[in-house]
Coordinates of C-alpha atoms and ligand atoms in Angstrom, one line a residue:
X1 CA 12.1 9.1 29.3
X2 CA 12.6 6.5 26.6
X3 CA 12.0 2.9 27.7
X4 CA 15.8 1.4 27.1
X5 CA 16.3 -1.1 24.3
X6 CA 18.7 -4.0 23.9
X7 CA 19.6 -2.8 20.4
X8 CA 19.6 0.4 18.7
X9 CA 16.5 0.6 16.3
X10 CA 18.1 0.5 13.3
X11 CA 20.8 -2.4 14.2
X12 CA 19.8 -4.6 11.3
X13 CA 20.6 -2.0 8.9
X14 CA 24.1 -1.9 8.9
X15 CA 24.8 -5.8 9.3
X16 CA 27.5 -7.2 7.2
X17 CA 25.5 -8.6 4.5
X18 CA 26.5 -12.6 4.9
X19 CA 25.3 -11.9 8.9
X20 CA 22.2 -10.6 7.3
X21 CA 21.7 -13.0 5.0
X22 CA 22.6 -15.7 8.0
X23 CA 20.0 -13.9 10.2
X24 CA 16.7 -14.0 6.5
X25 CA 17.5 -17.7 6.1
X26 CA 17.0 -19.1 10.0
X27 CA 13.6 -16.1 9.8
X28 CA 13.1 -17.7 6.4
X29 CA 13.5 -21.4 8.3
X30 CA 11.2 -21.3 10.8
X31 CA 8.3 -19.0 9.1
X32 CA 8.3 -21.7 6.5
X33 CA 7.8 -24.6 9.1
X34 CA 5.1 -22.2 11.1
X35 CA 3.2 -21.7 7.9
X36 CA 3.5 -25.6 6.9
X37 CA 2.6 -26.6 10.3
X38 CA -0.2 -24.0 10.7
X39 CA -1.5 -22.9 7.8
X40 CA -3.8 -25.5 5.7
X41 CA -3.5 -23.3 2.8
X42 CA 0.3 -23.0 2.2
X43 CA 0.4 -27.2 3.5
X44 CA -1.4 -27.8 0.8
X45 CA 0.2 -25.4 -1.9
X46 CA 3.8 -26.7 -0.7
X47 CA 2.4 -29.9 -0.8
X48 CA 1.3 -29.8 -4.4
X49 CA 4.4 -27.7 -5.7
X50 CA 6.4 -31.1 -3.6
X51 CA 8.0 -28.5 -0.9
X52 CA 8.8 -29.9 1.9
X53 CA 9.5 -27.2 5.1
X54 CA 13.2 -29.1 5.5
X55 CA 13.9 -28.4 1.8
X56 CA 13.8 -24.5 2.6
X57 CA 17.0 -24.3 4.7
X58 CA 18.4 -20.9 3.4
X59 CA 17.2 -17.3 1.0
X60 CA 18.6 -19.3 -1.8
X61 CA 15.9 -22.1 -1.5
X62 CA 13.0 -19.2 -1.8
X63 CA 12.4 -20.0 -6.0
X64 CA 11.2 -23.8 -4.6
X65 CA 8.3 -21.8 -2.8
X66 CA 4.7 -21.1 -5.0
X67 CA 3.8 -17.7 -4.9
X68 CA 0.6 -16.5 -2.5
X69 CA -1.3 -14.2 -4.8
X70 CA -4.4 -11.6 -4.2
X71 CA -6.9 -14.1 -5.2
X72 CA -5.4 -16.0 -2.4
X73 CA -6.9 -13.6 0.4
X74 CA -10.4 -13.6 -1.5
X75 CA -10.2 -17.8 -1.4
X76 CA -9.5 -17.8 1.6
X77 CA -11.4 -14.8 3.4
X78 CA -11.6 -13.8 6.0
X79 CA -9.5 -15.9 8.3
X80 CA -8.5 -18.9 6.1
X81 CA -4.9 -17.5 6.2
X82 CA -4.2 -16.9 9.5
X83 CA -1.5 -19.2 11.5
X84 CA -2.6 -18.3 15.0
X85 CA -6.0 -18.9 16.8
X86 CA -7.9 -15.9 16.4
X87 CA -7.7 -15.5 20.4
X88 CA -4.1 -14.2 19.1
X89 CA -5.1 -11.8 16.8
X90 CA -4.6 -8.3 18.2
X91 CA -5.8 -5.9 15.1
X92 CA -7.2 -6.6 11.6
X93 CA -6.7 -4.2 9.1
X94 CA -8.2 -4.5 5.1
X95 CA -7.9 -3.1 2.1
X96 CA -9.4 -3.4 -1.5
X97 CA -9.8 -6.9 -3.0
X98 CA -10.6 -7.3 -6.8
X99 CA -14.7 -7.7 -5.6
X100 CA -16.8 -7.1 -3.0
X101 CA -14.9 -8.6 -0.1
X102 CA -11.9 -6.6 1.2
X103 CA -8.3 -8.1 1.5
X104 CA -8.0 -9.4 5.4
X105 CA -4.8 -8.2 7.3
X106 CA -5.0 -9.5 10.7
X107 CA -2.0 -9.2 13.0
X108 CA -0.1 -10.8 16.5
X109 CA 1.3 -8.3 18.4
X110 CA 4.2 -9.6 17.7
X111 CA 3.7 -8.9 14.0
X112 CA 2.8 -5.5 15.0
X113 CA 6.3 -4.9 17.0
X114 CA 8.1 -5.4 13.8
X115 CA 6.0 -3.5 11.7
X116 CA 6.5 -0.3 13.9
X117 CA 9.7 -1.1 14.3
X118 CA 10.3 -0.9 10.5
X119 CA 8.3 2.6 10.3
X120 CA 10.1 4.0 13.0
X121 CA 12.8 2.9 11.3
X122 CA 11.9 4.9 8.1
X123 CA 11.4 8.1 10.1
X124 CA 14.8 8.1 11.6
X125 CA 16.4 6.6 8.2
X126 CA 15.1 10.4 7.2
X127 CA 16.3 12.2 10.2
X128 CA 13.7 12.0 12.9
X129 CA 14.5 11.6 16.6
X130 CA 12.8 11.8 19.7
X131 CA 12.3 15.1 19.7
X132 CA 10.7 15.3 16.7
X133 CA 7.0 16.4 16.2
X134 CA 5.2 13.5 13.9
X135 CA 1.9 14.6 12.5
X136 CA -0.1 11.9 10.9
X137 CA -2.3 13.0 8.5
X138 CA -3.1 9.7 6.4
X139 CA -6.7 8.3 7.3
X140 CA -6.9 6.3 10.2
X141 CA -9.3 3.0 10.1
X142 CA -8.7 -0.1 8.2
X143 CA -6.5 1.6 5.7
X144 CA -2.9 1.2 7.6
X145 CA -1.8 4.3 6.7
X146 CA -2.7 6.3 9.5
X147 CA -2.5 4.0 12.6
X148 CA 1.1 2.5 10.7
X149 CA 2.9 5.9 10.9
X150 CA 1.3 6.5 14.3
X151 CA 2.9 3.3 16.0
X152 CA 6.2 4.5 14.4
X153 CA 6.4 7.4 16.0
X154 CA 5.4 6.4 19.1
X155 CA 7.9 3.5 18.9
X156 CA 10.5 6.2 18.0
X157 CA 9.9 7.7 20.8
X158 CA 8.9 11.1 19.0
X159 CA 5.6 12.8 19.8
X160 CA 2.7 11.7 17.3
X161 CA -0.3 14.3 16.3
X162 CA -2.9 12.1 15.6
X163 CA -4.1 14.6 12.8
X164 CA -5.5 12.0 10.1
X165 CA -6.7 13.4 6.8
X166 CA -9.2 15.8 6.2
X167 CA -10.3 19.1 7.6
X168 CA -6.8 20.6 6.3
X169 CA -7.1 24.5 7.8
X170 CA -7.1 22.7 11.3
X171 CA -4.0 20.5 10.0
X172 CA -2.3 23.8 8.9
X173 CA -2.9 25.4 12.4
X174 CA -1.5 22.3 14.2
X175 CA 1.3 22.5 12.3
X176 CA 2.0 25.9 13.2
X177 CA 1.3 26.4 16.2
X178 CA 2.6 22.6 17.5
X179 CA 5.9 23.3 15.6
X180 CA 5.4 20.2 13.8
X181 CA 8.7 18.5 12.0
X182 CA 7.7 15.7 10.1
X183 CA 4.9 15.2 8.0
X184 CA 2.9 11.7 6.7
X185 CA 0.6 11.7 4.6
X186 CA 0.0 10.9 0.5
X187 CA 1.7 13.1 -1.6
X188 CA -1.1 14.3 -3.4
X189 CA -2.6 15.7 0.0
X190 CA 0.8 17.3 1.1
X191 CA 0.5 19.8 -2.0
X192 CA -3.3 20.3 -0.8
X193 CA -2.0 21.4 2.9
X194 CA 0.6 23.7 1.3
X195 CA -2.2 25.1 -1.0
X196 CA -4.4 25.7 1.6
X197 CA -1.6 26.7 4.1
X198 CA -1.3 29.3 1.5
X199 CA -5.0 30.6 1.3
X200 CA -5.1 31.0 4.7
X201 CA -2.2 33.6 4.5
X202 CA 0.3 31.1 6.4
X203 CA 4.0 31.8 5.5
X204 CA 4.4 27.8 4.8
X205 CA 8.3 28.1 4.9
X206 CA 8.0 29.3 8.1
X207 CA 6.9 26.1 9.5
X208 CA 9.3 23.9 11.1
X209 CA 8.1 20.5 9.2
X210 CA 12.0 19.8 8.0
X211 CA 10.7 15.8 6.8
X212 CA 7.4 14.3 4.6
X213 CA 6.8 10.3 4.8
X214 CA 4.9 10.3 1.6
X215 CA 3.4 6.9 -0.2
X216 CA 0.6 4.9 -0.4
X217 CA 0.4 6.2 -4.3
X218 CA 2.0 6.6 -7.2
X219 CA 4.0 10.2 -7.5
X220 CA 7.3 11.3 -9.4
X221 CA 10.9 13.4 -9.0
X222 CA 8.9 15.9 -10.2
X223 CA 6.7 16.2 -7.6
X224 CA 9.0 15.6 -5.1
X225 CA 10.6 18.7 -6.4
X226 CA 7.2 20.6 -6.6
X227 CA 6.7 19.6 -2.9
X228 CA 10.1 20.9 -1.8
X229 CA 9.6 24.1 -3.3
X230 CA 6.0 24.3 -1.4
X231 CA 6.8 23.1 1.8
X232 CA 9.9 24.4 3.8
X233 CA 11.3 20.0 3.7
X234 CA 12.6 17.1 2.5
X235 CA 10.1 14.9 0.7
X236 CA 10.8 10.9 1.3
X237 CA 9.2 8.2 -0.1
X238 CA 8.0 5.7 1.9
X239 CA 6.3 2.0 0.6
X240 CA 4.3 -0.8 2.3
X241 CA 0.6 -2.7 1.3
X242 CA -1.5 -4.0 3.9
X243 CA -1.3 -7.7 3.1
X244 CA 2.8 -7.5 4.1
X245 CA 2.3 -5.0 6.4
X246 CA 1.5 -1.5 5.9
X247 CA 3.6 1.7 5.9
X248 CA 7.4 1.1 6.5
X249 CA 8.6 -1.8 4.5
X250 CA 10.8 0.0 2.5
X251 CA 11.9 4.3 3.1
X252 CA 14.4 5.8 1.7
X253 CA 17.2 7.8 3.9
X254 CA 18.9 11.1 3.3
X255 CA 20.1 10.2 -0.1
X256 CA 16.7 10.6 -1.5
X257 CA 17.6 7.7 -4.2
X258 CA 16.0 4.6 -3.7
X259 CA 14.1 2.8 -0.8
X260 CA 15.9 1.1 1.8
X261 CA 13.8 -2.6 2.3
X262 CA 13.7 -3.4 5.3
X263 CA 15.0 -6.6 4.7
X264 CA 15.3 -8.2 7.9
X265 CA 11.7 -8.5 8.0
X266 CA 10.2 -8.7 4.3
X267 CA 12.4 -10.5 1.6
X268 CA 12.5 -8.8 -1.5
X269 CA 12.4 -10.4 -5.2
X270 CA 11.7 -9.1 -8.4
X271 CA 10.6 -11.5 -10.8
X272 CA 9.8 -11.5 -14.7
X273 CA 5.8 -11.2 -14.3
X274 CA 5.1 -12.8 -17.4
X275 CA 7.2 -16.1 -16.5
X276 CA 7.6 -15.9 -13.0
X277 CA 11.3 -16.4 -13.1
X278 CA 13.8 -14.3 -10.9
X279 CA 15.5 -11.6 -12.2
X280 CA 18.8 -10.0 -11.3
X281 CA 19.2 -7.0 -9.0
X282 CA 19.2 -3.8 -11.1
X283 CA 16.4 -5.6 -13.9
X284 CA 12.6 -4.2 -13.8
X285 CA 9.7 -6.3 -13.2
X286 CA 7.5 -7.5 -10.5
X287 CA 7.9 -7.4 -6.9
X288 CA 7.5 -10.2 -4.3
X289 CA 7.7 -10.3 -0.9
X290 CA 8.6 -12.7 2.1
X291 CA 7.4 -11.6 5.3
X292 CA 10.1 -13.4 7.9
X293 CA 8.6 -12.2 11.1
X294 CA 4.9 -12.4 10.5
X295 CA 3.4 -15.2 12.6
X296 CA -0.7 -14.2 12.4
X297 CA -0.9 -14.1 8.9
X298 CA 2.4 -15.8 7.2
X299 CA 2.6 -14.0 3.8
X300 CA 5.3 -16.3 1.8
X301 CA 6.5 -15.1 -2.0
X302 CA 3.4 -12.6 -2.5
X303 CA 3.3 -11.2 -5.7
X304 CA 2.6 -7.7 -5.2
X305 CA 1.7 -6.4 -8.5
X306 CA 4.4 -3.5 -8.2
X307 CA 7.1 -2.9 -10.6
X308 CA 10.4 -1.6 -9.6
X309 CA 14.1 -3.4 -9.8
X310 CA 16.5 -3.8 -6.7
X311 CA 19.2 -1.0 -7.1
X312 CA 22.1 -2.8 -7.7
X313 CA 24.6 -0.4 -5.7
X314 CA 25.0 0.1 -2.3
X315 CA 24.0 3.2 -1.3
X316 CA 26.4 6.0 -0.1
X317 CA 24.9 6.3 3.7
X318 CA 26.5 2.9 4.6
X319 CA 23.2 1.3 5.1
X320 CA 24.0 -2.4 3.9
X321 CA 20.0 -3.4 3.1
X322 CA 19.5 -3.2 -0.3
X323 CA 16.7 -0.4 -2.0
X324 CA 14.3 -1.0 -4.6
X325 CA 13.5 2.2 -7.0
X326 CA 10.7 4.2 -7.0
X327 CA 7.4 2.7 -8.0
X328 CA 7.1 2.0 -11.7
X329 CA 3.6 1.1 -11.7
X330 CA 1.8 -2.2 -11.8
X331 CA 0.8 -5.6 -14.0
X332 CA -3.2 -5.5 -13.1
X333 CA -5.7 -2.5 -13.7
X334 CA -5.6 -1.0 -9.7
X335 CA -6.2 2.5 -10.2
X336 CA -5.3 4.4 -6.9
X337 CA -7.4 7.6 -6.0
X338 CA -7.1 9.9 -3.5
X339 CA -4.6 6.9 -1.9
X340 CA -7.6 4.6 -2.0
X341 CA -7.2 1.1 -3.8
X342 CA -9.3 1.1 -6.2
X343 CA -10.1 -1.9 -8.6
X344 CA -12.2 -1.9 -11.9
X345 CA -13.4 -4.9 -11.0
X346 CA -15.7 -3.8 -8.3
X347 CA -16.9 -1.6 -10.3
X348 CA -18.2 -4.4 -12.3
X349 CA -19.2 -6.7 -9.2
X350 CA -21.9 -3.8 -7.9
X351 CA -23.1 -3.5 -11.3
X352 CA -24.0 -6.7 -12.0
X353 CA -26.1 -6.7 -9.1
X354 CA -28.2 -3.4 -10.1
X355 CA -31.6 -4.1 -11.9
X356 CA -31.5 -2.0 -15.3
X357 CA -27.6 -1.3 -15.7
X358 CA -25.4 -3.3 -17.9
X359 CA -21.9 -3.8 -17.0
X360 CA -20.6 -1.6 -19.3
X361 CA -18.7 1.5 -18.2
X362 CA -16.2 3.9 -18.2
X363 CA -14.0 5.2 -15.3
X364 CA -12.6 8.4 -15.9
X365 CA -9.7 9.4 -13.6
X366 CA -8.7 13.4 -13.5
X367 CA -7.0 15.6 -10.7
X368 CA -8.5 19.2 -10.1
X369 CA -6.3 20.7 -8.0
X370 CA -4.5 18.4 -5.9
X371 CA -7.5 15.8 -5.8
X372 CA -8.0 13.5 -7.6
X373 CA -11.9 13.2 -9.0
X374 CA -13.4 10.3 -10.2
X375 CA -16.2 9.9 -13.1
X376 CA -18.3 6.9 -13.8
X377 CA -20.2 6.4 -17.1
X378 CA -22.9 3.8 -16.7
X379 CA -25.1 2.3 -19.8
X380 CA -28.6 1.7 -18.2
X381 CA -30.6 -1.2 -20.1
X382 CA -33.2 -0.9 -23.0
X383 CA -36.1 -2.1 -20.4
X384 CA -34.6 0.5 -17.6
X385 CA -34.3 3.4 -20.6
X386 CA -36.9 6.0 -19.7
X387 CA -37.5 9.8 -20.1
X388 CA -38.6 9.9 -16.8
X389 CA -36.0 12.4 -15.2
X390 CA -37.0 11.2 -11.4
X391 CA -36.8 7.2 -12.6
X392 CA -33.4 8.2 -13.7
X393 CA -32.2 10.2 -11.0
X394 CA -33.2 7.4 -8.1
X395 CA -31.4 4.9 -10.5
X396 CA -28.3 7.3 -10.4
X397 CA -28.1 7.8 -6.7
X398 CA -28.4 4.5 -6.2
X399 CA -25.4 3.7 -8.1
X400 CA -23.1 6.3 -6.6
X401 CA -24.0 5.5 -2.8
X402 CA -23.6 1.8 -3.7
X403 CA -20.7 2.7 -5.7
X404 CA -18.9 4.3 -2.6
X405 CA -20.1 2.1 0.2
X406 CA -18.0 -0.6 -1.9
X407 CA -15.2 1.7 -3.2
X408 CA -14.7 3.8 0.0
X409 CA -13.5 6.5 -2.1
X410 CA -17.0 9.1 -4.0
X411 CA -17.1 8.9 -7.4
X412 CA -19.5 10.5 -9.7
X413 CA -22.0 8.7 -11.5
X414 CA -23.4 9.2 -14.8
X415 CA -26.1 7.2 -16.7
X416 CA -25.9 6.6 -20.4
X417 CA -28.0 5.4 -23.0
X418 CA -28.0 1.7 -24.3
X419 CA -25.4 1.6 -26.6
X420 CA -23.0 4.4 -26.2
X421 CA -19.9 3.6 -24.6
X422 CA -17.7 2.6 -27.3
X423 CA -17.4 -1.1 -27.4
X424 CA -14.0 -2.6 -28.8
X425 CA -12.8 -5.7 -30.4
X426 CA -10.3 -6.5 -28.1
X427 CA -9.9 -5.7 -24.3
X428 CA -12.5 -3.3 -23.3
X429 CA -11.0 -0.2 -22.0
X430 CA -12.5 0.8 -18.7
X431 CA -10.0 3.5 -17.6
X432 CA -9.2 6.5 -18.7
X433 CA -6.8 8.1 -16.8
X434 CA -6.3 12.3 -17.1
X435 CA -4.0 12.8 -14.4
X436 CA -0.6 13.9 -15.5
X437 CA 1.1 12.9 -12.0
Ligands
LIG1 O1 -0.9 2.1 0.8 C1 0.3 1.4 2.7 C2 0.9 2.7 2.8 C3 0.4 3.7 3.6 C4 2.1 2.9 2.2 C5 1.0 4.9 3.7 C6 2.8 4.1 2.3 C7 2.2 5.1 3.0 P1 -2.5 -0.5 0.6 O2 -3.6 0.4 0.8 O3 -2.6 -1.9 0.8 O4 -1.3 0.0 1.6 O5 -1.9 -0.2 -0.9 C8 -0.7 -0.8 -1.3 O6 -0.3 1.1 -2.7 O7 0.8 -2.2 -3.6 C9 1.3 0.2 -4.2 O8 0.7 -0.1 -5.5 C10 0.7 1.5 -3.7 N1 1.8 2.2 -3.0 C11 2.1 2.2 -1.7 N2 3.2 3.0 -1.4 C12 3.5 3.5 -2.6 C13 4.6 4.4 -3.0 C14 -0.7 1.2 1.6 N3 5.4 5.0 -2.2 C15 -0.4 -0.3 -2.7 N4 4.6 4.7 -4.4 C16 0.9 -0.9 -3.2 C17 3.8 4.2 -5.2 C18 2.7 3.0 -3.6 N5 2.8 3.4 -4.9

């Protein structure tokens, strides 16, 4: 039995879009005033940009708002941003800030309504129902992968295997023998279950997975294609970052061609990342986002680093909220590995803090398989530079355990002499990226 609703899950979907853009401006209204009222942070950023809450009366007053940027989190961390007592704060989520400290996403439960509401709104934009078999194979923990797809199915009202990622034969049997229907998880790891599906000797198009949820990192049309071909469904791409939410702010539907925002809840803009100025639907650049709903943490014009463009045409399946395109990649340096946020940065912030290293190094980025691997070249010092092999090796295990206490992701470290990663005149390069996604 479902629990009955006053309004079909998806109502906001198909709103006339003046009613919709009636129903972001009072959200817009009174998020704005919470913030103002609640927030010391965004009172005082309002105050200095000379925003008043009253000023913001409708979407089309948005551009007088300052934008909330990633810095902002580390400024203000860990609960400088919240606009509830903590006493209201029912989960807090993070993810990887530029340094050491993590990006905070702490959340009402209020906040958490919606944002199942939008992922269960992804998995029946793609088709799912209540009958449908959801297993959830992104991590579960602080990334919001896992427990974001989870609540959506739940909320759905569709059974959820609580699979999480890893230990893959056992996600293949589960699959099989739980006649599983939809599938979450990156997209990277959704050609590793196929591939190991097919080790095992499974018949993978015998399955009856029929739709894949895949996000949380970059991937192509070819891939999607490549996925199709391995896997007996329908590969969706699905969108969301801890500080706005997590998995679900935008999915796309049946068409396959762009994903619907969920713009009830998070206000979409693309601006010109260089100047900051708003750009027409259907022009490139950065995305920001308004969360209307969120009351725990308000999130007002955060620049998400993302590039895409709003599709300028509405899309054939008579949804009326408006989709942005794939993800075109991004204006800073996050690299993304094995769906793990991953800034150079950090990199830098544990070396500096190692006796004998310099902070000179090179990531190297490469996929074997499905998986993405991860090498790190590190120059040790002239005083640290010894031919002692067991000096060396404790240096070197040092570095990779601090390395992926701090990273969360393994990477593998390799020392270098003083000296030999190639220095260059302008902006060091740091990353070398194999992968050929
Ligand atoms: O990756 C949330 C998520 C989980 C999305 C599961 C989809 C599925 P974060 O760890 O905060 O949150 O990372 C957010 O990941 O700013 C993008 O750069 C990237 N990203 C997320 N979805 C996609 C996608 C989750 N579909 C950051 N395509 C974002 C490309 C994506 N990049």
């Amino acid at each position: 039995m479902t629990t009955p609703t006053a309004k079909p899950l998806s109502w906001a979907e198909t709103l006339p879009r003046a009613e919709l853009r009636a129903l972001q401006g009072e959200r817009l209204r009174a998020v704005v005033r919470h913030a103002y009222d609640h927030v010391p942070f965004y009172r005082q950023r309002m105050d200095e940009a000379g925003v008043r809450p009253d000023d913001i009366r409708d979407i089309a007053d948005l551009a007088k708002l300052p934008f909330t940027v990633k810095k902002d989190f580390r400024d203000q961390y860990p609960f400088g941003m919240l606009g509830t007592p903590l006493r209201d704060i029912v989960r807090i989520h993070a993810s990887s800030g530029t340094t050491g400290k993590p990006t905070v996403a702490a959340s009402t439960q209020g906040d958490l309504d919606v944002w199942a509401e939008c992922a269960a709104r992804a998995l029946e934009r793609a088709g799912s129902t209540p009958e449908s078999i959801v297993q959830v194979s992104y991590g579960y923990g602080l990334f919001t992968g896992g427990l974001g797809m989870h609540y959506a199915a739940e909320r759905l009202g569709a059974a959820v295997v609580p699979a999480s990622a890893g230990n893959t034969e056992k996600q293949v049997m589960l699959m099989k023998d739980f006649g599983v229907t939809t599938l979450c998880c990156t997209p990277s790891y959704a050609l590793q279950i196929a591939e190991v599906g097919a080790a095992m000797g499974v018949d993978m198009h015998s399955l009856k997975l029929r739709a894949g949820h895949f996000g949380a990192e970059p991937w192509t049309e070819a891939m999607r294609k490549h996925i199709e071909e391995v896997l007996p469904l329908k590969a969706y791409d699905i969108y969301g970052l801890s500080e706005v939410a997590g998995p679900g702010v935008a999915g796309e539907c049946t068409q396959q061609s762009g994903l619907h925002f969920c713009e009830d809840h998070f206000y979409p803009e693309i601006i010109d990342p260089e100047t900051g100025a708003p750009l027409p639907d259907g022009e490139k650049g950065e995305l920001v986002i308004t969360c209307l709903s969120k009351y725990g943490q308000p999130l007002l014009r955060y620049r998400t680093r993302d590039i895409t463009c709003i599709l300028p045409d509405a899309c054939p399946c008579g949804r009326t909220t408006r989709r942005i395109a794939r993800l075109m990649g991004r204006t800073d340096d996050m690299l993304i590995i094995r769906g793990v946020n991953v800034f150079p940065s950090q990199i830098e912030d544990v070396l500096v803090r190692v006796k004998g290293v310099l902070p000179q190094y090179l990531i190297t980025v490469d996929r074997q398989g499905n998986l993405d691997t991860m090498e790190i070249q590190i120059e040790i010092g002239n005083d640290a530079f010894t031919d002692k092999i067991k000096t060396l090796e404790a240096l070197r295990a040092d570095l990779q355990h601090r390395l992926k206490t701090v990273l969360n992701v393994g990477a593998k470290v390799k020392l270098c002499e003083p000296g030999s990663i190639e220095r260059t005149l302008g902006k060091a390069v740091r990353v070398r990226d194999l992968r050929k996604i």
